[in-house]
Coordinates of C-alpha atoms in Angstrom, one line a residue:
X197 CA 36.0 -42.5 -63.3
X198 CA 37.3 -42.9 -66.8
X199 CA 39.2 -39.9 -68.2
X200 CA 38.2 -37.0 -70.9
X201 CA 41.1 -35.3 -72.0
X202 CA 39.4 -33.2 -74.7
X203 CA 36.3 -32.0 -75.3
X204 CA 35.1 -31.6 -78.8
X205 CA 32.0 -29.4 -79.8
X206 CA 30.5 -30.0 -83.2
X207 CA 28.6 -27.2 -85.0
X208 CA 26.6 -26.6 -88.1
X209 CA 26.0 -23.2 -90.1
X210 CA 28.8 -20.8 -89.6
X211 CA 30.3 -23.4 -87.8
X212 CA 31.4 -25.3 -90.7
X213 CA 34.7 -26.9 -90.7
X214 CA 34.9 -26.4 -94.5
X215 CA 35.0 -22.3 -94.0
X216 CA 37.6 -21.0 -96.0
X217 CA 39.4 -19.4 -92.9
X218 CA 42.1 -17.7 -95.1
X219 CA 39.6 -15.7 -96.2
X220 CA 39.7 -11.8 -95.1
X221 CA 37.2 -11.6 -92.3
X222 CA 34.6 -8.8 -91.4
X223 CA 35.0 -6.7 -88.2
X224 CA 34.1 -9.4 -85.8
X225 CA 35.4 -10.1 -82.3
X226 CA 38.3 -12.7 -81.5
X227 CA 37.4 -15.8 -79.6
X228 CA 39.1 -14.6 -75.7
X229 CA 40.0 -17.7 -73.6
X230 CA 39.7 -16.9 -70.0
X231 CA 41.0 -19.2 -67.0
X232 CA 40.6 -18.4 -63.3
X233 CA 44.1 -19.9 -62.4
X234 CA 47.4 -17.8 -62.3
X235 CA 51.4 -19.2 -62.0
X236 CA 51.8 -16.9 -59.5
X237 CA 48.9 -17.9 -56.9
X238 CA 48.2 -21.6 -56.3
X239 CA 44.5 -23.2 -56.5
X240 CA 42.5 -25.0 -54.1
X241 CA 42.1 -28.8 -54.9
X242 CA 38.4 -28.6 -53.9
X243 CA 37.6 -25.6 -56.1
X244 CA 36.8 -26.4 -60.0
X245 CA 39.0 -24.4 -62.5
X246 CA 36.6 -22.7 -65.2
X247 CA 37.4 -22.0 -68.7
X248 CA 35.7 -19.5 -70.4
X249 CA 35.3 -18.1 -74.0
X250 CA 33.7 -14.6 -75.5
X251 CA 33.2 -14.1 -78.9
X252 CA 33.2 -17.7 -79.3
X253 CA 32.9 -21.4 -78.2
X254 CA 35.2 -24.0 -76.8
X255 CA 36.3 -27.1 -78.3
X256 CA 39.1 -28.6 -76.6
X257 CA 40.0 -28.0 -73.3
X258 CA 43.1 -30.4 -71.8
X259 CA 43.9 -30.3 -68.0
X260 CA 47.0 -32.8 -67.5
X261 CA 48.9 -33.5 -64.1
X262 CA 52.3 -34.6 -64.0
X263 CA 51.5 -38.0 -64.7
X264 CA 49.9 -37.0 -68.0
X265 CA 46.6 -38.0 -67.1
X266 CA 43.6 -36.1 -68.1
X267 CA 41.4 -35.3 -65.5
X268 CA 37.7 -35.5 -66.0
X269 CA 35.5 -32.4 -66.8
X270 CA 33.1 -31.3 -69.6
X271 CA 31.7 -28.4 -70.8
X272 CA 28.8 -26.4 -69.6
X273 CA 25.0 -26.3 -72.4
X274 CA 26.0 -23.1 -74.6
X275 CA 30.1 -24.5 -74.6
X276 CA 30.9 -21.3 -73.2
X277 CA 32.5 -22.5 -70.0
X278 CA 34.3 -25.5 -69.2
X279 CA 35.2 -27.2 -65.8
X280 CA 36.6 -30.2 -64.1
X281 CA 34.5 -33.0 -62.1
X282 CA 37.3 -34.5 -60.5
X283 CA 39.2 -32.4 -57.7
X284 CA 42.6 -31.8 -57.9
X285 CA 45.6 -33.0 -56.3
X286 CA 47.5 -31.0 -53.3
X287 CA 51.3 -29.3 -54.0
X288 CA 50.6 -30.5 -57.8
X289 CA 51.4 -28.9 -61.0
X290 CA 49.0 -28.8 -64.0
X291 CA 49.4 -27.6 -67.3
X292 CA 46.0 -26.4 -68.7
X293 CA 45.0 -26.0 -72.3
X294 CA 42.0 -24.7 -73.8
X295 CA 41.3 -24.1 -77.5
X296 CA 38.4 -21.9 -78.8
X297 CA 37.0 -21.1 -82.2
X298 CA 34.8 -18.4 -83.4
X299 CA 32.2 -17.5 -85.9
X300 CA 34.4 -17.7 -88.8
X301 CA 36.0 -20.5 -88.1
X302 CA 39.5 -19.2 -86.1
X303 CA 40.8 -20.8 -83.4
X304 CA 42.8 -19.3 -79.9
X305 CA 44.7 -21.5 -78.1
X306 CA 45.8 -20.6 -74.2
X307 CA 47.9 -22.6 -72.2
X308 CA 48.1 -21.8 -68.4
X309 CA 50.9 -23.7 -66.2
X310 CA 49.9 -23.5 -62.0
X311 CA 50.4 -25.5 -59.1
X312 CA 47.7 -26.3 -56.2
X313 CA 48.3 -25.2 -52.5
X314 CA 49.9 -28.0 -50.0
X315 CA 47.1 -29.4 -47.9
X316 CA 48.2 -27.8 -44.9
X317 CA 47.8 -24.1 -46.2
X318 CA 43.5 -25.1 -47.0
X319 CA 41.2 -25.1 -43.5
X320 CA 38.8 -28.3 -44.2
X321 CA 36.0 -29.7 -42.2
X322 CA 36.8 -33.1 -40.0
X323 CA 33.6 -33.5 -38.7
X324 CA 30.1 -32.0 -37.8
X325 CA 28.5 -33.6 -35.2
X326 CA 25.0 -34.6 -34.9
X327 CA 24.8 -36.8 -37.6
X328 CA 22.8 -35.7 -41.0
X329 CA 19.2 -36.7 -40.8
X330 CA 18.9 -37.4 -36.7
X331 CA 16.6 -36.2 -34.5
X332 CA 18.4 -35.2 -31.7
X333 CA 17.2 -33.3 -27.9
X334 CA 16.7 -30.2 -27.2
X335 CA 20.3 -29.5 -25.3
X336 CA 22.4 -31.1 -28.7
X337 CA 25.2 -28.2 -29.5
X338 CA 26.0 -28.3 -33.6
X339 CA 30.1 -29.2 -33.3
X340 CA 32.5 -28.6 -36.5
X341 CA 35.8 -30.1 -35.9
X342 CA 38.9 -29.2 -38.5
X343 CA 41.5 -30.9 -39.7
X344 CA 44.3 -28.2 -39.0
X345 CA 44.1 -25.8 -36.0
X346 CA 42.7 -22.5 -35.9
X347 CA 44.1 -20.2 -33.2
X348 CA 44.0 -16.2 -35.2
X349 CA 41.5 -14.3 -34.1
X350 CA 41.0 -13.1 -37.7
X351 CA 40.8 -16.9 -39.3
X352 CA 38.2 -17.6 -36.6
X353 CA 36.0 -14.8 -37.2
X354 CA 35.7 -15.6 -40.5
X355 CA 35.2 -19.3 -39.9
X356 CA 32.2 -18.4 -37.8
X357 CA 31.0 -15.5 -40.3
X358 CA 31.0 -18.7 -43.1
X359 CA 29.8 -21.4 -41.2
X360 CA 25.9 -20.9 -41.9
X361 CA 23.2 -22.3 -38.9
X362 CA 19.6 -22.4 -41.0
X363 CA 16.6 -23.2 -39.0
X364 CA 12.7 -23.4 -39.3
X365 CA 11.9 -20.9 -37.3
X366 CA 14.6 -18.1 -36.0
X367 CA 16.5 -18.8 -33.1
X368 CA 19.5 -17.2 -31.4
X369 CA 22.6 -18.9 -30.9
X370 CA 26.8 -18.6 -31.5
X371 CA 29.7 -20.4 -32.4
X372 CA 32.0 -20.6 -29.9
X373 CA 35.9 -22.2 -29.7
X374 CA 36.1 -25.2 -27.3
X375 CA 39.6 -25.7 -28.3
X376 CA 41.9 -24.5 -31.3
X377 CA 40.4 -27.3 -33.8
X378 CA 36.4 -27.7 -32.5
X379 CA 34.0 -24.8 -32.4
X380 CA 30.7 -25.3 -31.2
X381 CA 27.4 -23.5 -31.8
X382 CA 24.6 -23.2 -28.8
X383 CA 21.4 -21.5 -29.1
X384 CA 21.1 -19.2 -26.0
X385 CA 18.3 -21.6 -24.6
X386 CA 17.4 -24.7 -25.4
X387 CA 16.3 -25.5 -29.4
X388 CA 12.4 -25.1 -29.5
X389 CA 10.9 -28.7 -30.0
X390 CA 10.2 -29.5 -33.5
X391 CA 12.8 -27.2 -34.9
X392 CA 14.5 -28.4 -38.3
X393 CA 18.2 -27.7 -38.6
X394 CA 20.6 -27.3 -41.2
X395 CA 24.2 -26.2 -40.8
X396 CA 26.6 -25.3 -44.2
X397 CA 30.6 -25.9 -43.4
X398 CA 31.8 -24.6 -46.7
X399 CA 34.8 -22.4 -46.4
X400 CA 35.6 -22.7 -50.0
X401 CA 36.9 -19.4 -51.4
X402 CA 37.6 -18.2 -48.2
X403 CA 40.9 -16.1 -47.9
X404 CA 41.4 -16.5 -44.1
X405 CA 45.2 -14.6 -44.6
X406 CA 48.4 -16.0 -43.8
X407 CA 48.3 -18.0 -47.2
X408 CA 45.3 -19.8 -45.5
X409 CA 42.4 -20.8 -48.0
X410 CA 39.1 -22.2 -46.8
X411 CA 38.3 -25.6 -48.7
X412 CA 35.2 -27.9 -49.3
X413 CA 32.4 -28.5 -46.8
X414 CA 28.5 -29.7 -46.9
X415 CA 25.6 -29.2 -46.0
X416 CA 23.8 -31.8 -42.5
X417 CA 20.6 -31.3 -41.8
X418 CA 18.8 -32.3 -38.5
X419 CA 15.8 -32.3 -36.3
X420 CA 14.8 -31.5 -32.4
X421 CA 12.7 -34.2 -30.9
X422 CA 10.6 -33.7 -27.9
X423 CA 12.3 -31.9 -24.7
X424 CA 13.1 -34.5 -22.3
X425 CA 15.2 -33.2 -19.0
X426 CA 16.2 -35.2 -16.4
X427 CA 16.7 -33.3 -13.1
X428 CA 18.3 -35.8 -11.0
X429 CA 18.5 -35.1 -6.8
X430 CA 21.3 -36.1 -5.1
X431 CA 19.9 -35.3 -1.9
X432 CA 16.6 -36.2 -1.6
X433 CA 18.1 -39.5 -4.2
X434 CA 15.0 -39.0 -6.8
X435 CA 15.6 -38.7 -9.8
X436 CA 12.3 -37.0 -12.2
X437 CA 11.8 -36.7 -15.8
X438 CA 9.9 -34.3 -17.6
X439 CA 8.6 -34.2 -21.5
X440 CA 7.6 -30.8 -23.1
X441 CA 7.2 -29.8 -19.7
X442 CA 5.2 -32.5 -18.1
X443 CA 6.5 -35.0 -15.6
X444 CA 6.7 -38.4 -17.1
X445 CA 8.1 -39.8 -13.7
X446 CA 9.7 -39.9 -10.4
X447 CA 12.2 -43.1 -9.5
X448 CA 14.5 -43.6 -6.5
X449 CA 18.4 -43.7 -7.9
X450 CA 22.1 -43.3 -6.2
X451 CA 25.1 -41.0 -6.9
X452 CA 28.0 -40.6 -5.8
X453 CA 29.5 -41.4 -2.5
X454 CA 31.7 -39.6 -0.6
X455 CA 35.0 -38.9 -2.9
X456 CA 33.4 -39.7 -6.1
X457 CA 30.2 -37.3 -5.5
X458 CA 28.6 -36.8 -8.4
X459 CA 28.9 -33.6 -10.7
X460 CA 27.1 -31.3 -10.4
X461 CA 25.2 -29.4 -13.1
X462 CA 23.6 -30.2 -16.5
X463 CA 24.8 -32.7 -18.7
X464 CA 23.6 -33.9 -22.4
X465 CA 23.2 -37.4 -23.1
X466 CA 26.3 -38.4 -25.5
X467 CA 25.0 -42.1 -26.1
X468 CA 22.9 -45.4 -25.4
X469 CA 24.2 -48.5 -24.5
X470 CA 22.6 -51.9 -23.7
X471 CA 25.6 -53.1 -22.2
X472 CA 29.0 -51.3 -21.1
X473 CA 31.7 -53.4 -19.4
X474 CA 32.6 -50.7 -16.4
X475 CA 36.1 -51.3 -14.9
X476 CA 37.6 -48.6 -12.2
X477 CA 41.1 -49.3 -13.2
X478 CA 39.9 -46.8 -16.7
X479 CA 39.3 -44.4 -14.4
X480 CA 42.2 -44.4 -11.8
X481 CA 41.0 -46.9 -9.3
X482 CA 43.3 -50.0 -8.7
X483 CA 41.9 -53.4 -9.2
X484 CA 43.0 -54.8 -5.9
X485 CA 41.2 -51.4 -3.8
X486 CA 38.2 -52.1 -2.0
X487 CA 36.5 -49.5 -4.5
X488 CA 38.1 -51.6 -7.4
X489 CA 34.8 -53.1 -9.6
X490 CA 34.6 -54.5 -13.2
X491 CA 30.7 -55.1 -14.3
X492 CA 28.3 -55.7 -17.2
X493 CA 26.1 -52.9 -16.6
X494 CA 23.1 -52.7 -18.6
X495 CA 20.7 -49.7 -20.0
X496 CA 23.8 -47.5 -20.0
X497 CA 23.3 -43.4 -20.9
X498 CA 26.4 -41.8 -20.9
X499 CA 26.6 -37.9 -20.0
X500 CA 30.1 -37.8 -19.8
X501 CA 33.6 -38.8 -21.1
X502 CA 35.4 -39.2 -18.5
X503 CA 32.4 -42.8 -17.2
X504 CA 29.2 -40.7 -15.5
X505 CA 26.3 -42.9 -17.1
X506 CA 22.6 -43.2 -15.7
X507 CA 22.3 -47.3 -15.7
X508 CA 20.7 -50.1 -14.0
X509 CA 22.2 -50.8 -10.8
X510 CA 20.5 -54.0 -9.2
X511 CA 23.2 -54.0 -6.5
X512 CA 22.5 -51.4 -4.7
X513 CA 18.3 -51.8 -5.0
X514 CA 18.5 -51.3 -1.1
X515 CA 20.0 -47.7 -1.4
X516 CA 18.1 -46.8 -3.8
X517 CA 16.1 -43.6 -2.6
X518 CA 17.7 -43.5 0.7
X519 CA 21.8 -43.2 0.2
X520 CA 24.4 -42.1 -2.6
X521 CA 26.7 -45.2 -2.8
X522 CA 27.8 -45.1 -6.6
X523 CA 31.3 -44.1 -7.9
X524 CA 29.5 -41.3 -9.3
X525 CA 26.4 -43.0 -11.9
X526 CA 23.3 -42.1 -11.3
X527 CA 21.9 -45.9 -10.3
X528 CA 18.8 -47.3 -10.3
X529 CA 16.9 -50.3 -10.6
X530 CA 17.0 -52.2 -14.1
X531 CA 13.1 -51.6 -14.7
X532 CA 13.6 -48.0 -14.1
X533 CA 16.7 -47.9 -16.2
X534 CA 15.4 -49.2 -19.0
X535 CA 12.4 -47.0 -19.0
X536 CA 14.7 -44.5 -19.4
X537 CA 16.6 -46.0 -21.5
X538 CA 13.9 -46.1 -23.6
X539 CA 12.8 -42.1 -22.9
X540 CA 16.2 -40.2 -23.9
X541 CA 18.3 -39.9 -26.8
X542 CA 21.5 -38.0 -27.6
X543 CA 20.9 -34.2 -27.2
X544 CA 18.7 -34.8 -24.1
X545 CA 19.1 -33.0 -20.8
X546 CA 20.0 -34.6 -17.2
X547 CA 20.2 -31.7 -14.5
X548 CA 22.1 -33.0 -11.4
X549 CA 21.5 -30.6 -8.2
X550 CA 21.7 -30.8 -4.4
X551 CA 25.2 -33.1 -3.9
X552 CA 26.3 -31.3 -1.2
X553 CA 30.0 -31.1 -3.2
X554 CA 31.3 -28.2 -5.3
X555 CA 32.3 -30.5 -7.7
X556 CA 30.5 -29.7 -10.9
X557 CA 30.2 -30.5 -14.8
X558 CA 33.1 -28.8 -16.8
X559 CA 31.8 -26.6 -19.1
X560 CA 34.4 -27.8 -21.8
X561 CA 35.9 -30.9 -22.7
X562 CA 33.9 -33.6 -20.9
X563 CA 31.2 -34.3 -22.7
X564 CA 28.3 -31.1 -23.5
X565 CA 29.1 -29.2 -20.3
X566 CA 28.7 -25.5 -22.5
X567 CA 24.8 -25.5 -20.7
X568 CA 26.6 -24.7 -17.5
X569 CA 28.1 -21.5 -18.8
X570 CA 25.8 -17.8 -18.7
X571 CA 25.5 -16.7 -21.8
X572 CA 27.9 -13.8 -21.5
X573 CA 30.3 -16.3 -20.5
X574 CA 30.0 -18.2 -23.7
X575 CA 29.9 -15.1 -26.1
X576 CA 33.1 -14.7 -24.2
X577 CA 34.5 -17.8 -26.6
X578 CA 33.3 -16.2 -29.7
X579 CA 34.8 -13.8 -32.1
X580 CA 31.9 -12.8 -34.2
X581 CA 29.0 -13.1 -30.9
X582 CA 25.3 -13.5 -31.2
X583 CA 23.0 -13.5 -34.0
X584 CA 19.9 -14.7 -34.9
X585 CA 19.9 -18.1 -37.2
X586 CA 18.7 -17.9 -40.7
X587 CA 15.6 -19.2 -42.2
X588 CA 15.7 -22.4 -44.0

């Protein structure tokens, strides 16, 4: 972006360069030169400086770093305001100059020194998770990871006060902290099919306190597919899947064996993979054990972090319906697995139930586990609690 380290406007009719300015002039007002920066309180990178003039209009405004570079910025149809396009620097000084002239031809000239704030006094967005534009299932959380952590009570209130859900029709939902950088928003029940999404991360402006600024966000928007849910039966070793409500299927699978029982609960589907290389040493179990296994597993959905996928499992075909003898996967044949391979998508639900072992999802930190709190129980990780999503 090339550089524009004045901006000149030209006039006509009183405007005349030729005005003799010396002149004595008629009660009129001064041109004023406003600028929202002070030396005394640093500015946020991501938020553009704005000149402004009364009584007048502006014809060269100069915003220089250190370097002596210009940076970038033009005035506003009328030449009343002025602004930057490029966003500053952190912990950098400016020197800003901004000249104005008025009716009869005299000019006011204000030059404002200030420094921006260091990049770890402005809360920024990392990431918002699902992607902008996806259609995603019905279980899908909206999560917002930052680049700093957030841990005051205060700061996190008004994090979740600022981060606007929008949605086609209303829905109620709240953010809630899964640790001191990720919160995570979750309608009380599942998202109604067909539901468009939009979430806002802005914070710019934002005085969270502690000489803590909010900086620059955006806005991704998203959709909710059809419901598909999963409920997978450990003990009866079926495993059926519904969509909108109607059952699409039943097919014979295996969990977990004794010691690596399945969990228990619901799960969200995090990703699809044709092929995943599985190998038990990632997940504590020794190479040379008689549990040890490294395979190409194909038609691989993954519903947690820590290696529980639903995936074809030709190998155990024979137990299929009959016996849990997995390292915890939900197994099945590779025709099955690949119709359902071909059903789900990330956001959709798998229920598991009846394993016979207390050993369940984790609500936080494996994958989407926040289904398997109550709601009061999930309110309990919010500041602001409940409200009902606005309209988009």
């Amino acid at each position: 972006m090339s550089a524009i380290p004045l901006v000149f406007v030209a006039g006509c009719g009183t405007w005349d360069k030729h005005r003799d300015v010396d002149k004595p002039r008629p009660d009129a007002g001064v041109a004023q030169v406003a600028v929202d920066v002070r030396p005394d309180r640093p500015a946020q990178p991501g938020r553009p400086i704005v000149v402004s003039v009364r009584e007048g209009r502006l014809y060269a405004v100069n915003l220089v770093g250190p370097d002596g570079r210009a940076v970038p910025g033009g005035n506003a149809p009328g030449d009343a305001t002025w602004s930057n396009s490029e966003p500053l620097g952190y912990a950098t000084k400016y020197t800003l100059t901004a000249s104005a002239v008025d009716a009869f031809g005299h000019t006011t000239t204000r030059t404002e020194d200030f420094t921006t704030i260091a990049r770890d006094a402005e809360l920024t967005v990392d990431t918002v998770t699902p992607d902008a534009d996806s259609t995603v299932g019905v279980g899908m959380p909206i999560t917002v990871t930052f680049h700093g952590p957030v841990t005051d009570p205060a700061q996190r209130a008004e994090v979740e006060r600022h981060l606007e859900v929008s949605t086609s029709a209303p829905v109620e939902g709240a953010w809630g902290w899964v640790d001191d950088k990720t919160v995570r928003y979750r309608p009380r029940a599942y998202w109604p099919v067909g539901t468009k999404v939009a979430v806002l991360t802005s914070l710019l402006g934002v005085d969270f306190g502690h000489g803590v600024y909010g900086g620059p966000g955006g806005r991704v928007g998203f959709d909710i597919g059809d419901s598909v849910i999963a409920t997978v039966d450990s003990g009866a070793h079926t495993m059926t899947v519904r969509r909108n409500g109607t059952d699409l299927k039943t097919v014979p699978v295996t969990t977990g064996k004794p010691g690596f029982t399945t969990r228990s609960g619901t799960k969200v589907v995090l990703g699809k993979a044709p092929h995943v290389l599985m190998d038990g040493t990632t997940v504590g179990i020794s190479a040379d054990s008689s549990d040890g296994y490294r395979l190409d597993v194909e038609w691989a959905t993954r519903v947690t972090w820590s290696g529980e996928f639903v995936h074809a499992a030709p190998w155990s075909v024979g137990s299929q319906g009959s016996a849990n003898v997995s390292h915890g996967c939900v197994g099945m044949s590779t025709d099955n697995a690949k119709w359902f391979y071909d059903q789900v998508k990330i956001g959709d639900v798998v229920t598991v139930v009846n394993t016979g072992d207390p050993k369940a999802m984790e609500p936080i930190g494996n994958g989407y586990g926040e289904w398997n709190l109550d709601w009061p129980d999930w309110l309990a990780r919010s500041v602001v609690g409940a409200g009902t999503t606005r309209p988009l």
